[in-house]
Amino acid sequence: METLGLHFSPLNASHFPLKPRARIYPLFVGTASGSCVSSRIGTRRNFGFCIKMQVVEEEYEVRQAKDMAAARKRWEALVRDGKVQALSPREAGYAIQLSNKPLLDVRPSTERNKAFVKGSTWIPIFEVDNRLDAGVLPRKITEFVMGGWWTGVPTLTYNQGFLSQVEEKFSKDEELIVACQKGFRSLAACDLLYNAGYTNLFWVLGGLESAEEEDLRRDGPQPFKLAGTGGLSEFLGLTDQQRAVAAKEGWGYRLVFTARLMGLFLAADAFFLASQHHAFSYALKKLVSRLDTLAGVAIRYGVEVADIKRLNGLSCDLQIFAL
């Protein structure tokens, strides 16, 4: 991200200026009074550490938001000053068909695989981070918990070879149309390319998501508008893009996602009932085990045979009911 002018750094332990002044005691140290005192000490220090962690994370988020806002102003200044020419998707389609201008697709593979412009060149500025090391996994978990499960947006990392790959494909005096899904990452790519010496850059305003099907020649299984959707929201058809498509397609399109939503509720209900049945069966099995133990004790102490048979019969009945 430093290459884009955003001085972000990964959030890790080295960014927390927290030096433990004393060891955090275990929660229990033998005596009742000792365990109580050590428990309080440990809880207080843990609570203070969590507060400091939260403050540092909030400061990081504020700093990140400020850096992003500054970078966005700089990128938008490229268009305002005429260093990068803005094109609508329809104008970009005309330029590709009539003037044979190349289109550079800078989206990650998750979006490119759903829909892309025929004949375009794909060089992502950010790509899906498939690493599972200690530095990336916590960030993936955090992003998933904070909304990735709903939006389906994967963890991305900057493509360090972006500029070199573009320079291998296109000369710096060539007219080049740059596009992404919503128009933000492509503007960042234009900033990089302009600073690298590219002077004939065109930016697709609003990205491919704002394109109509007749604007550009599409390839791929989905419309351009849906290439950026994902997660549970896409599965249930609850994204803004899918609502817009549903308004045009009618009830047939909506019926598919209504059926999915009903299926999700039925699956959740079935899971709940199965868990309840499992808990009930487990309790019955424990009761059967205790009845068997009681029958054994009764035999040992000479309880009447009729009573022992009743216990065994009840145990058998409960076993059958627990199945």
PDB file of C-alpha atoms in Angstrom:
ATOM      1  CA  MET A   1       0.000   0.000   0.000  1.00  0.00           C
ATOM      2  CA  GLU A   2       3.010   2.298   0.413  1.00  0.00           C
ATOM      3  CA  THR A   3       3.336   2.197  -3.360  1.00  0.00           C
ATOM      4  CA  LEU A   4      -0.139   3.697  -3.624  1.00  0.00           C
ATOM      5  CA  GLY A   5       0.817   6.493  -1.293  1.00  0.00           C
ATOM      6  CA  LEU A   6      -0.971   4.908   1.659  1.00  0.00           C
ATOM      7  CA  HIS A   7       1.454   4.349   4.472  1.00  0.00           C
ATOM      8  CA  PHE A   8      -0.410   1.484   6.026  1.00  0.00           C
ATOM      9  CA  SER A   9       1.348  -1.188   7.966  1.00  0.00           C
ATOM     10  CA  PRO A  10       0.038  -4.522   9.155  1.00  0.00           C
ATOM     11  CA  LEU A  11      -1.434  -4.453  12.606  1.00  0.00           C
ATOM     12  CA  ASN A  12       0.632  -6.719  14.777  1.00  0.00           C
ATOM     13  CA  ALA A  13       2.127  -6.910  18.239  1.00  0.00           C
ATOM     14  CA  SER A  14       5.025  -4.586  17.432  1.00  0.00           C
ATOM     15  CA  HIS A  15       2.566  -1.674  17.067  1.00  0.00           C
ATOM     16  CA  PHE A  16       1.342  -1.987  20.626  1.00  0.00           C
ATOM     17  CA  PRO A  17       3.581  -0.022  22.995  1.00  0.00           C
ATOM     18  CA  LEU A  18       2.588  -2.265  25.857  1.00  0.00           C
ATOM     19  CA  LYS A  19       5.305  -3.493  28.153  1.00  0.00           C
ATOM     20  CA  PRO A  20       4.038  -5.687  30.968  1.00  0.00           C
ATOM     21  CA  ARG A  21       5.165  -4.124  34.225  1.00  0.00           C
ATOM     22  CA  ALA A  22       4.399  -7.242  36.225  1.00  0.00           C
ATOM     23  CA  ARG A  23       3.536 -10.824  35.574  1.00  0.00           C
ATOM     24  CA  ILE A  24      -0.180 -11.595  35.331  1.00  0.00           C
ATOM     25  CA  TYR A  25      -0.845 -14.095  38.064  1.00  0.00           C
ATOM     26  CA  PRO A  26      -2.773 -17.295  37.519  1.00  0.00           C
ATOM     27  CA  LEU A  27      -6.383 -17.238  38.507  1.00  0.00           C
ATOM     28  CA  PHE A  28      -5.962 -19.807  41.297  1.00  0.00           C
ATOM     29  CA  VAL A  29      -2.931 -20.180  43.592  1.00  0.00           C
ATOM     30  CA  GLY A  30      -3.997 -22.660  46.222  1.00  0.00           C
ATOM     31  CA  THR A  31      -5.788 -20.949  49.100  1.00  0.00           C
ATOM     32  CA  ALA A  32      -9.191 -19.431  48.844  1.00  0.00           C
ATOM     33  CA  SER A  33      -7.978 -15.950  49.767  1.00  0.00           C
ATOM     34  CA  GLY A  34      -4.965 -16.205  47.491  1.00  0.00           C
ATOM     35  CA  SER A  35      -7.050 -17.332  44.531  1.00  0.00           C
ATOM     36  CA  CYS A  36      -9.483 -14.482  45.061  1.00  0.00           C
ATOM     37  CA  VAL A  37      -6.760 -11.820  45.229  1.00  0.00           C
ATOM     38  CA  SER A  38      -4.788 -13.174  42.264  1.00  0.00           C
ATOM     39  CA  SER A  39      -8.004 -13.500  40.280  1.00  0.00           C
ATOM     40  CA  ARG A  40      -8.793  -9.837  40.816  1.00  0.00           C
ATOM     41  CA  ILE A  41      -5.267  -8.765  39.917  1.00  0.00           C
ATOM     42  CA  GLY A  42      -5.284 -10.832  36.737  1.00  0.00           C
ATOM     43  CA  THR A  43      -8.726  -9.569  35.766  1.00  0.00           C
ATOM     44  CA  ARG A  44      -7.786  -5.927  36.301  1.00  0.00           C
ATOM     45  CA  ARG A  45      -4.609  -6.205  34.266  1.00  0.00           C
ATOM     46  CA  ASN A  46      -6.334  -8.122  31.496  1.00  0.00           C
ATOM     47  CA  PHE A  47      -9.083  -5.507  31.435  1.00  0.00           C
ATOM     48  CA  GLY A  48      -6.527  -2.705  31.233  1.00  0.00           C
ATOM     49  CA  PHE A  49      -4.656  -4.510  28.459  1.00  0.00           C
ATOM     50  CA  CYS A  50      -7.896  -4.949  26.472  1.00  0.00           C
ATOM     51  CA  ILE A  51      -8.676  -1.241  26.829  1.00  0.00           C
ATOM     52  CA  LYS A  52      -5.209  -0.309  25.555  1.00  0.00           C
ATOM     53  CA  MET A  53      -5.565  -2.762  22.684  1.00  0.00           C
ATOM     54  CA  GLN A  54      -8.911  -1.219  21.751  1.00  0.00           C
ATOM     55  CA  VAL A  55      -7.478   2.321  21.870  1.00  0.00           C
ATOM     56  CA  VAL A  56      -4.554   1.361  19.636  1.00  0.00           C
ATOM     57  CA  GLU A  57      -6.882  -0.356  17.150  1.00  0.00           C
ATOM     58  CA  GLU A  58      -9.161   2.694  17.042  1.00  0.00           C
ATOM     59  CA  GLU A  59      -6.171   4.981  16.468  1.00  0.00           C
ATOM     60  CA  TYR A  60      -5.017   2.712  13.663  1.00  0.00           C
ATOM     61  CA  GLU A  61      -8.458   2.785  12.036  1.00  0.00           C
ATOM     62  CA  VAL A  62      -8.617   6.587  12.283  1.00  0.00           C
ATOM     63  CA  ARG A  63      -5.146   6.930  10.782  1.00  0.00           C
ATOM     64  CA  GLN A  64      -6.069   4.477   8.030  1.00  0.00           C
ATOM     65  CA  ALA A  65      -9.251   6.411   7.223  1.00  0.00           C
ATOM     66  CA  LYS A  66      -7.321   9.692   7.052  1.00  0.00           C
ATOM     67  CA  ASP A  67      -4.676   8.198   4.755  1.00  0.00           C
ATOM     68  CA  MET A  68      -7.373   6.741   2.519  1.00  0.00           C
ATOM     69  CA  ALA A  69      -9.217  10.062   2.316  1.00  0.00           C
ATOM     70  CA  ALA A  70      -5.999  11.881   1.387  1.00  0.00           C
ATOM     71  CA  ALA A  71      -5.148   9.316  -1.268  1.00  0.00           C
ATOM     72  CA  ARG A  72      -8.646   9.497  -2.711  1.00  0.00           C
ATOM     73  CA  LYS A  73      -8.392  13.281  -3.055  1.00  0.00           C
ATOM     74  CA  ARG A  74      -5.095  12.881  -4.880  1.00  0.00           C
ATOM     75  CA  TRP A  75      -6.549  10.270  -7.227  1.00  0.00           C
ATOM     76  CA  GLU A  76      -9.609  12.369  -7.987  1.00  0.00           C
ATOM     77  CA  ALA A  77      -7.315  15.330  -8.725  1.00  0.00           C
ATOM     78  CA  LEU A  78      -5.887  13.317 -11.632  1.00  0.00           C
ATOM     79  CA  VAL A  79      -9.275  13.438 -13.359  1.00  0.00           C
ATOM     80  CA  ARG A  80     -10.025  16.995 -12.312  1.00  0.00           C
ATOM     81  CA  ASP A  81      -6.679  18.244 -13.689  1.00  0.00           C
ATOM     82  CA  GLY A  82      -7.119  16.349 -16.947  1.00  0.00           C
ATOM     83  CA  LYS A  83      -4.198  13.989 -16.381  1.00  0.00           C
ATOM     84  CA  VAL A  84      -6.592  11.041 -16.669  1.00  0.00           C
ATOM     85  CA  GLN A  85      -9.631  11.141 -18.953  1.00  0.00           C
ATOM     86  CA  ALA A  86     -12.924   9.794 -17.559  1.00  0.00           C
ATOM     87  CA  LEU A  87     -15.112   7.609 -19.780  1.00  0.00           C
ATOM     88  CA  SER A  88     -18.540   6.167 -19.163  1.00  0.00           C
ATOM     89  CA  PRO A  89     -18.841   2.402 -19.761  1.00  0.00           C
ATOM     90  CA  ARG A  90     -20.659   3.086 -23.032  1.00  0.00           C
ATOM     91  CA  GLU A  91     -17.924   5.488 -24.193  1.00  0.00           C
ATOM     92  CA  ALA A  92     -15.314   2.906 -23.232  1.00  0.00           C
ATOM     93  CA  GLY A  93     -17.163   0.327 -25.320  1.00  0.00           C
ATOM     94  CA  TYR A  94     -17.175   2.651 -28.331  1.00  0.00           C
ATOM     95  CA  ALA A  95     -13.453   3.373 -27.880  1.00  0.00           C
ATOM     96  CA  ILE A  96     -12.657  -0.341 -27.766  1.00  0.00           C
ATOM     97  CA  GLN A  97     -14.751  -1.234 -30.814  1.00  0.00           C
ATOM     98  CA  LEU A  98     -14.082   1.796 -33.031  1.00  0.00           C
ATOM     99  CA  SER A  99     -10.555   2.837 -32.036  1.00  0.00           C
ATOM    100  CA  ASN A 100      -9.318  -0.567 -30.885  1.00  0.00           C
ATOM    101  CA  LYS A 101      -8.077   0.868 -27.581  1.00  0.00           C
ATOM    102  CA  PRO A 102      -6.880  -1.795 -25.112  1.00  0.00           C
ATOM    103  CA  LEU A 103      -8.689  -2.223 -21.791  1.00  0.00           C
ATOM    104  CA  LEU A 104      -6.721  -3.072 -18.650  1.00  0.00           C
ATOM    105  CA  ASP A 105      -8.781  -4.991 -16.069  1.00  0.00           C
ATOM    106  CA  VAL A 106      -7.248  -4.468 -12.599  1.00  0.00           C
ATOM    107  CA  ARG A 107      -9.842  -6.446 -10.576  1.00  0.00           C
ATOM    108  CA  PRO A 108      -8.965  -9.469  -8.424  1.00  0.00           C
ATOM    109  CA  SER A 109      -9.583 -12.954  -9.796  1.00  0.00           C
ATOM    110  CA  THR A 110     -12.794 -13.415  -7.769  1.00  0.00           C
ATOM    111  CA  GLU A 111     -14.466 -10.679  -9.830  1.00  0.00           C
ATOM    112  CA  ARG A 112     -12.693 -11.356 -13.121  1.00  0.00           C
ATOM    113  CA  ASN A 113     -13.838 -14.995 -13.144  1.00  0.00           C
ATOM    114  CA  LYS A 114     -17.508 -13.961 -12.994  1.00  0.00           C
ATOM    115  CA  ALA A 115     -17.525 -11.441 -15.842  1.00  0.00           C
ATOM    116  CA  PHE A 116     -14.940  -9.661 -18.002  1.00  0.00           C
ATOM    117  CA  VAL A 117     -14.707  -7.640 -21.187  1.00  0.00           C
ATOM    118  CA  LYS A 118     -13.790  -9.720 -24.224  1.00  0.00           C
ATOM    119  CA  GLY A 119     -10.267  -8.994 -25.408  1.00  0.00           C
ATOM    120  CA  SER A 120      -9.276  -7.178 -22.203  1.00  0.00           C
ATOM    121  CA  THR A 121      -5.916  -7.633 -20.494  1.00  0.00           C
ATOM    122  CA  TRP A 122      -6.052  -8.751 -16.874  1.00  0.00           C
ATOM    123  CA  ILE A 123      -3.389  -7.492 -14.460  1.00  0.00           C
ATOM    124  CA  PRO A 124      -4.797  -7.143 -10.917  1.00  0.00           C
ATOM    125  CA  ILE A 125      -3.598  -4.294  -8.739  1.00  0.00           C
ATOM    126  CA  PHE A 126      -4.839  -6.251  -5.713  1.00  0.00           C
ATOM    127  CA  GLU A 127      -5.125 -10.017  -5.648  1.00  0.00           C
ATOM    128  CA  VAL A 128      -6.661 -12.509  -3.238  1.00  0.00           C
ATOM    129  CA  ASP A 129      -4.247 -13.293  -0.416  1.00  0.00           C
ATOM    130  CA  ASN A 130      -4.159 -17.088  -0.151  1.00  0.00           C
ATOM    131  CA  ARG A 131      -1.435 -17.215   2.475  1.00  0.00           C
ATOM    132  CA  LEU A 132      -2.197 -18.814   5.833  1.00  0.00           C
ATOM    133  CA  ASP A 133       0.820 -17.681   7.834  1.00  0.00           C
ATOM    134  CA  ALA A 134       0.684 -16.059  11.265  1.00  0.00           C
ATOM    135  CA  GLY A 135       0.744 -12.548   9.822  1.00  0.00           C
ATOM    136  CA  VAL A 136      -2.230 -13.007   7.493  1.00  0.00           C
ATOM    137  CA  LEU A 137      -4.536 -15.479   9.253  1.00  0.00           C
ATOM    138  CA  PRO A 138      -5.623 -13.108  12.077  1.00  0.00           C
ATOM    139  CA  ARG A 139      -6.469 -10.435   9.493  1.00  0.00           C
ATOM    140  CA  LYS A 140      -8.504 -12.955   7.487  1.00  0.00           C
ATOM    141  CA  ILE A 141     -10.435 -14.021  10.575  1.00  0.00           C
ATOM    142  CA  THR A 142     -11.072 -10.404  11.579  1.00  0.00           C
ATOM    143  CA  GLU A 143     -12.298  -9.401   8.121  1.00  0.00           C
ATOM    144  CA  PHE A 144     -14.524 -12.467   7.904  1.00  0.00           C
ATOM    145  CA  VAL A 145     -16.090 -11.813  11.314  1.00  0.00           C
ATOM    146  CA  MET A 146     -16.496  -8.085  10.604  1.00  0.00           C
ATOM    147  CA  GLY A 147     -18.656  -8.702   7.542  1.00  0.00           C
ATOM    148  CA  GLY A 148     -16.789 -10.868   5.061  1.00  0.00           C
ATOM    149  CA  TRP A 149     -19.186 -13.744   5.716  1.00  0.00           C
ATOM    150  CA  TRP A 150     -22.005 -11.495   4.481  1.00  0.00           C
ATOM    151  CA  THR A 151     -20.346  -9.595   1.608  1.00  0.00           C
ATOM    152  CA  GLY A 152     -17.984 -12.331   0.444  1.00  0.00           C
ATOM    153  CA  VAL A 153     -15.145  -9.820   0.023  1.00  0.00           C
ATOM    154  CA  PRO A 154     -11.867 -11.774   0.327  1.00  0.00           C
ATOM    155  CA  THR A 155      -8.652 -10.602   1.952  1.00  0.00           C
ATOM    156  CA  LEU A 156      -6.626  -8.800  -0.710  1.00  0.00           C
ATOM    157  CA  THR A 157      -2.954  -7.966  -0.992  1.00  0.00           C
ATOM    158  CA  TYR A 158      -1.170  -5.488  -3.264  1.00  0.00           C
ATOM    159  CA  ASN A 159       0.328  -7.011  -6.401  1.00  0.00           C
ATOM    160  CA  GLN A 160       4.004  -6.063  -6.134  1.00  0.00           C
ATOM    161  CA  GLY A 161       4.583  -6.850  -9.788  1.00  0.00           C
ATOM    162  CA  PHE A 162       1.724  -4.721 -11.091  1.00  0.00           C
ATOM    163  CA  LEU A 163       3.797  -1.986 -12.744  1.00  0.00           C
ATOM    164  CA  SER A 164       6.351  -4.334 -14.250  1.00  0.00           C
ATOM    165  CA  GLN A 165       3.598  -6.538 -15.688  1.00  0.00           C
ATOM    166  CA  VAL A 166       1.852  -3.532 -17.251  1.00  0.00           C
ATOM    167  CA  GLU A 167       5.127  -2.283 -18.735  1.00  0.00           C
ATOM    168  CA  GLU A 168       5.656  -5.679 -20.366  1.00  0.00           C
ATOM    169  CA  LYS A 169       2.265  -5.424 -22.120  1.00  0.00           C
ATOM    170  CA  PHE A 170       1.883  -1.728 -22.951  1.00  0.00           C
ATOM    171  CA  SER A 171       4.233   1.071 -23.944  1.00  0.00           C
ATOM    172  CA  LYS A 172       4.065   4.308 -21.955  1.00  0.00           C
ATOM    173  CA  ASP A 173       2.804   6.385 -24.890  1.00  0.00           C
ATOM    174  CA  GLU A 174      -0.048   3.962 -25.671  1.00  0.00           C
ATOM    175  CA  GLU A 175      -3.652   4.933 -25.018  1.00  0.00           C
ATOM    176  CA  LEU A 176      -4.902   2.684 -22.246  1.00  0.00           C
ATOM    177  CA  ILE A 177      -8.361   2.271 -20.694  1.00  0.00           C
ATOM    178  CA  VAL A 178      -8.257   1.159 -17.041  1.00  0.00           C
ATOM    179  CA  ALA A 179     -11.276  -0.447 -15.361  1.00  0.00           C
ATOM    180  CA  CYS A 180     -12.239  -2.218 -12.153  1.00  0.00           C
ATOM    181  CA  GLN A 181     -15.575  -3.206 -10.613  1.00  0.00           C
ATOM    182  CA  LYS A 182     -16.645   0.099  -9.012  1.00  0.00           C
ATOM    183  CA  GLY A 183     -14.035   2.575 -10.257  1.00  0.00           C
ATOM    184  CA  PHE A 184     -11.994   3.077  -7.105  1.00  0.00           C
ATOM    185  CA  ARG A 185      -9.130   0.611  -7.558  1.00  0.00           C
ATOM    186  CA  SER A 186      -8.789   1.531 -11.232  1.00  0.00           C
ATOM    187  CA  LEU A 187      -8.303   5.156 -10.209  1.00  0.00           C
ATOM    188  CA  ALA A 188      -5.557   4.052  -7.835  1.00  0.00           C
ATOM    189  CA  ALA A 189      -4.018   2.109 -10.720  1.00  0.00           C
ATOM    190  CA  CYS A 190      -4.153   5.243 -12.910  1.00  0.00           C
ATOM    191  CA  ASP A 191      -2.253   7.122 -10.203  1.00  0.00           C
ATOM    192  CA  LEU A 192       0.475   4.490 -10.208  1.00  0.00           C
ATOM    193  CA  LEU A 193       0.658   4.364 -13.994  1.00  0.00           C
ATOM    194  CA  TYR A 194       0.716   8.147 -14.381  1.00  0.00           C
ATOM    195  CA  ASN A 195       3.587   8.452 -11.901  1.00  0.00           C
ATOM    196  CA  ALA A 196       5.383   5.686 -13.811  1.00  0.00           C
ATOM    197  CA  GLY A 197       5.228   7.726 -17.034  1.00  0.00           C
ATOM    198  CA  TYR A 198       1.942   6.709 -18.710  1.00  0.00           C
ATOM    199  CA  THR A 199       0.330   9.849 -20.116  1.00  0.00           C
ATOM    200  CA  ASN A 200      -2.601   8.567 -22.213  1.00  0.00           C
ATOM    201  CA  LEU A 201      -4.803   7.043 -19.542  1.00  0.00           C
ATOM    202  CA  PHE A 202      -8.582   6.631 -19.599  1.00  0.00           C
ATOM    203  CA  TRP A 203     -10.591   5.702 -16.521  1.00  0.00           C
ATOM    204  CA  VAL A 204     -13.990   3.957 -16.612  1.00  0.00           C
ATOM    205  CA  LEU A 205     -16.214   6.080 -14.391  1.00  0.00           C
ATOM    206  CA  GLY A 206     -18.231   3.949 -11.965  1.00  0.00           C
ATOM    207  CA  GLY A 207     -16.444   0.779 -13.036  1.00  0.00           C
ATOM    208  CA  LEU A 208     -17.875  -2.209 -14.830  1.00  0.00           C
ATOM    209  CA  GLU A 209     -20.665  -2.415 -12.270  1.00  0.00           C
ATOM    210  CA  SER A 210     -22.262   0.679 -13.822  1.00  0.00           C
ATOM    211  CA  ALA A 211     -22.178  -0.820 -17.326  1.00  0.00           C
ATOM    212  CA  GLU A 212     -25.255  -2.072 -19.104  1.00  0.00           C
ATOM    213  CA  GLU A 213     -25.009  -5.344 -20.973  1.00  0.00           C
ATOM    214  CA  GLU A 214     -25.076  -3.583 -24.354  1.00  0.00           C
ATOM    215  CA  ASP A 215     -22.225  -1.200 -23.434  1.00  0.00           C
ATOM    216  CA  LEU A 216     -19.395  -3.735 -23.517  1.00  0.00           C
ATOM    217  CA  ARG A 217     -18.878  -7.195 -24.999  1.00  0.00           C
ATOM    218  CA  ARG A 218     -19.026  -9.484 -22.008  1.00  0.00           C
ATOM    219  CA  ASP A 219     -17.665 -12.934 -21.350  1.00  0.00           C
ATOM    220  CA  GLY A 220     -18.258 -14.968 -18.203  1.00  0.00           C
ATOM    221  CA  PRO A 221     -21.187 -16.590 -16.378  1.00  0.00           C
ATOM    222  CA  GLN A 222     -22.667 -13.475 -14.728  1.00  0.00           C
ATOM    223  CA  PRO A 223     -23.572  -9.891 -15.690  1.00  0.00           C
ATOM    224  CA  PHE A 224     -21.041  -7.148 -14.972  1.00  0.00           C
ATOM    225  CA  LYS A 225     -23.256  -5.749 -12.230  1.00  0.00           C
ATOM    226  CA  LEU A 226     -23.087  -8.978 -10.205  1.00  0.00           C
ATOM    227  CA  ALA A 227     -19.368  -9.670 -10.535  1.00  0.00           C
ATOM    228  CA  GLY A 228     -18.611  -7.906  -7.253  1.00  0.00           C
ATOM    229  CA  THR A 229     -21.226  -9.673  -5.143  1.00  0.00           C
ATOM    230  CA  GLY A 230     -20.550 -12.603  -2.860  1.00  0.00           C
ATOM    231  CA  GLY A 231     -21.076 -14.209   0.503  1.00  0.00           C
ATOM    232  CA  LEU A 232     -24.389 -14.976   2.136  1.00  0.00           C
ATOM    233  CA  SER A 233     -25.924 -11.744   0.795  1.00  0.00           C
ATOM    234  CA  GLU A 234     -25.369 -12.955  -2.773  1.00  0.00           C
ATOM    235  CA  PHE A 235     -26.724 -16.423  -1.976  1.00  0.00           C
ATOM    236  CA  LEU A 236     -29.951 -14.911  -0.635  1.00  0.00           C
ATOM    237  CA  GLY A 237     -30.187 -12.263  -3.371  1.00  0.00           C
ATOM    238  CA  LEU A 238     -30.100  -9.368  -0.909  1.00  0.00           C
ATOM    239  CA  THR A 239     -27.443  -7.149  -2.523  1.00  0.00           C
ATOM    240  CA  ASP A 240     -28.401  -3.843  -4.129  1.00  0.00           C
ATOM    241  CA  GLN A 241     -27.199  -5.098  -7.493  1.00  0.00           C
ATOM    242  CA  GLN A 242     -29.385  -8.198  -7.303  1.00  0.00           C
ATOM    243  CA  ARG A 243     -32.406  -6.140  -6.264  1.00  0.00           C
ATOM    244  CA  ALA A 244     -31.897  -3.962  -9.335  1.00  0.00           C
ATOM    245  CA  VAL A 245     -31.744  -7.051 -11.543  1.00  0.00           C
ATOM    246  CA  ALA A 246     -34.824  -8.508  -9.840  1.00  0.00           C
ATOM    247  CA  ALA A 247     -36.763  -5.325 -10.595  1.00  0.00           C
ATOM    248  CA  LYS A 248     -36.144  -5.954 -14.297  1.00  0.00           C
ATOM    249  CA  GLU A 249     -36.411  -9.734 -14.367  1.00  0.00           C
ATOM    250  CA  GLY A 250     -39.612  -9.989 -12.349  1.00  0.00           C
ATOM    251  CA  TRP A 251     -40.910 -12.632  -9.948  1.00  0.00           C
ATOM    252  CA  GLY A 252     -39.177 -15.536 -11.622  1.00  0.00           C
ATOM    253  CA  TYR A 253     -35.801 -14.194 -10.549  1.00  0.00           C
ATOM    254  CA  ARG A 254     -36.987 -13.413  -7.023  1.00  0.00           C
ATOM    255  CA  LEU A 255     -38.570 -16.845  -6.594  1.00  0.00           C
ATOM    256  CA  VAL A 256     -35.155 -18.535  -6.752  1.00  0.00           C
ATOM    257  CA  PHE A 257     -33.809 -16.523  -3.820  1.00  0.00           C
ATOM    258  CA  THR A 258     -37.069 -16.834  -1.884  1.00  0.00           C
ATOM    259  CA  ALA A 259     -36.707 -20.615  -2.145  1.00  0.00           C
ATOM    260  CA  ARG A 260     -33.103 -20.340  -0.932  1.00  0.00           C
ATOM    261  CA  LEU A 261     -34.171 -18.261   2.063  1.00  0.00           C
ATOM    262  CA  MET A 262     -36.891 -20.775   2.962  1.00  0.00           C
ATOM    263  CA  GLY A 263     -34.388 -23.599   2.583  1.00  0.00           C
ATOM    264  CA  LEU A 264     -31.977 -21.816   4.928  1.00  0.00           C
ATOM    265  CA  PHE A 265     -34.701 -21.429   7.567  1.00  0.00           C
ATOM    266  CA  LEU A 266     -35.700 -25.088   7.211  1.00  0.00           C
ATOM    267  CA  ALA A 267     -32.072 -26.202   7.521  1.00  0.00           C
ATOM    268  CA  ALA A 268     -31.604 -24.069  10.650  1.00  0.00           C
ATOM    269  CA  ASP A 269     -34.822 -25.458  12.112  1.00  0.00           C
ATOM    270  CA  ALA A 270     -33.780 -29.027  11.348  1.00  0.00           C
ATOM    271  CA  PHE A 271     -30.392 -28.416  12.943  1.00  0.00           C
ATOM    272  CA  PHE A 272     -32.049 -27.016  16.068  1.00  0.00           C
ATOM    273  CA  LEU A 273     -34.430 -29.967  16.362  1.00  0.00           C
ATOM    274  CA  ALA A 274     -31.593 -32.427  15.809  1.00  0.00           C
ATOM    275  CA  SER A 275     -29.522 -30.788  18.539  1.00  0.00           C
ATOM    276  CA  GLN A 276     -32.505 -30.884  20.908  1.00  0.00           C
ATOM    277  CA  HIS A 277     -33.115 -34.554  20.107  1.00  0.00           C
ATOM    278  CA  HIS A 278     -29.434 -35.309  20.648  1.00  0.00           C
ATOM    279  CA  ALA A 279     -29.491 -33.621  24.052  1.00  0.00           C
ATOM    280  CA  PHE A 280     -32.689 -35.458  25.031  1.00  0.00           C
ATOM    281  CA  SER A 281     -31.284 -38.808  23.881  1.00  0.00           C
ATOM    282  CA  TYR A 282     -28.109 -38.185  25.838  1.00  0.00           C
ATOM    283  CA  ALA A 283     -30.120 -37.477  29.011  1.00  0.00           C
ATOM    284  CA  LEU A 284     -32.170 -40.654  28.534  1.00  0.00           C
ATOM    285  CA  LYS A 285     -29.037 -42.717  28.031  1.00  0.00           C
ATOM    286  CA  LYS A 286     -27.603 -41.350  31.260  1.00  0.00           C
ATOM    287  CA  LEU A 287     -30.850 -42.249  33.025  1.00  0.00           C
ATOM    288  CA  VAL A 288     -30.733 -45.762  31.563  1.00  0.00           C
ATOM    289  CA  SER A 289     -27.170 -46.161  32.777  1.00  0.00           C
ATOM    290  CA  ARG A 290     -28.164 -45.136  36.283  1.00  0.00           C
ATOM    291  CA  LEU A 291     -31.172 -47.500  36.248  1.00  0.00           C
ATOM    292  CA  ASP A 292     -28.896 -50.360  35.250  1.00  0.00           C
ATOM    293  CA  THR A 293     -26.549 -49.445  38.071  1.00  0.00           C
ATOM    294  CA  LEU A 294     -29.494 -49.307  40.470  1.00  0.00           C
ATOM    295  CA  ALA A 295     -30.664 -52.743  39.327  1.00  0.00           C
ATOM    296  CA  GLY A 296     -27.206 -54.141  40.017  1.00  0.00           C
ATOM    297  CA  VAL A 297     -27.203 -52.656  43.487  1.00  0.00           C
ATOM    298  CA  ALA A 298     -30.692 -54.071  44.097  1.00  0.00           C
ATOM    299  CA  ILE A 299     -29.534 -57.577  43.199  1.00  0.00           C
ATOM    300  CA  ARG A 300     -26.566 -57.246  45.518  1.00  0.00           C
ATOM    301  CA  TYR A 301     -28.730 -56.271  48.489  1.00  0.00           C
ATOM    302  CA  GLY A 302     -31.472 -58.865  47.882  1.00  0.00           C
ATOM    303  CA  VAL A 303     -34.279 -56.713  46.563  1.00  0.00           C
ATOM    304  CA  GLU A 304     -37.311 -58.639  45.343  1.00  0.00           C
ATOM    305  CA  VAL A 305     -37.043 -60.097  41.843  1.00  0.00           C
ATOM    306  CA  ALA A 306     -40.272 -58.407  40.686  1.00  0.00           C
ATOM    307  CA  ASP A 307     -38.870 -54.957  41.494  1.00  0.00           C
ATOM    308  CA  ILE A 308     -35.629 -55.730  39.670  1.00  0.00           C
ATOM    309  CA  LYS A 309     -37.608 -56.825  36.599  1.00  0.00           C
ATOM    310  CA  ARG A 310     -39.531 -53.548  36.687  1.00  0.00           C
ATOM    311  CA  LEU A 311     -36.269 -51.598  36.723  1.00  0.00           C
ATOM    312  CA  ASN A 312     -34.898 -53.623  33.813  1.00  0.00           C
ATOM    313  CA  GLY A 313     -38.148 -53.204  31.875  1.00  0.00           C
ATOM    314  CA  LEU A 314     -38.107 -49.448  32.407  1.00  0.00           C
ATOM    315  CA  SER A 315     -34.496 -49.338  31.273  1.00  0.00           C
ATOM    316  CA  CYS A 316     -35.337 -51.205  28.061  1.00  0.00           C
ATOM    317  CA  ASP A 317     -38.279 -48.920  27.345  1.00  0.00           C
ATOM    318  CA  LEU A 318     -36.129 -45.827  27.789  1.00  0.00           C
ATOM    319  CA  GLN A 319     -33.441 -47.234  25.489  1.00  0.00           C
ATOM    320  CA  ILE A 320     -35.997 -47.759  22.742  1.00  0.00           C
ATOM    321  CA  PHE A 321     -37.425 -44.246  23.258  1.00  0.00           C
ATOM    322  CA  ALA A 322     -33.945 -42.717  23.100  1.00  0.00           C
ATOM    323  CA  LEU A 323     -33.278 -44.113  19.606  1.00  0.00           C
TER     324      LEU A 323
END
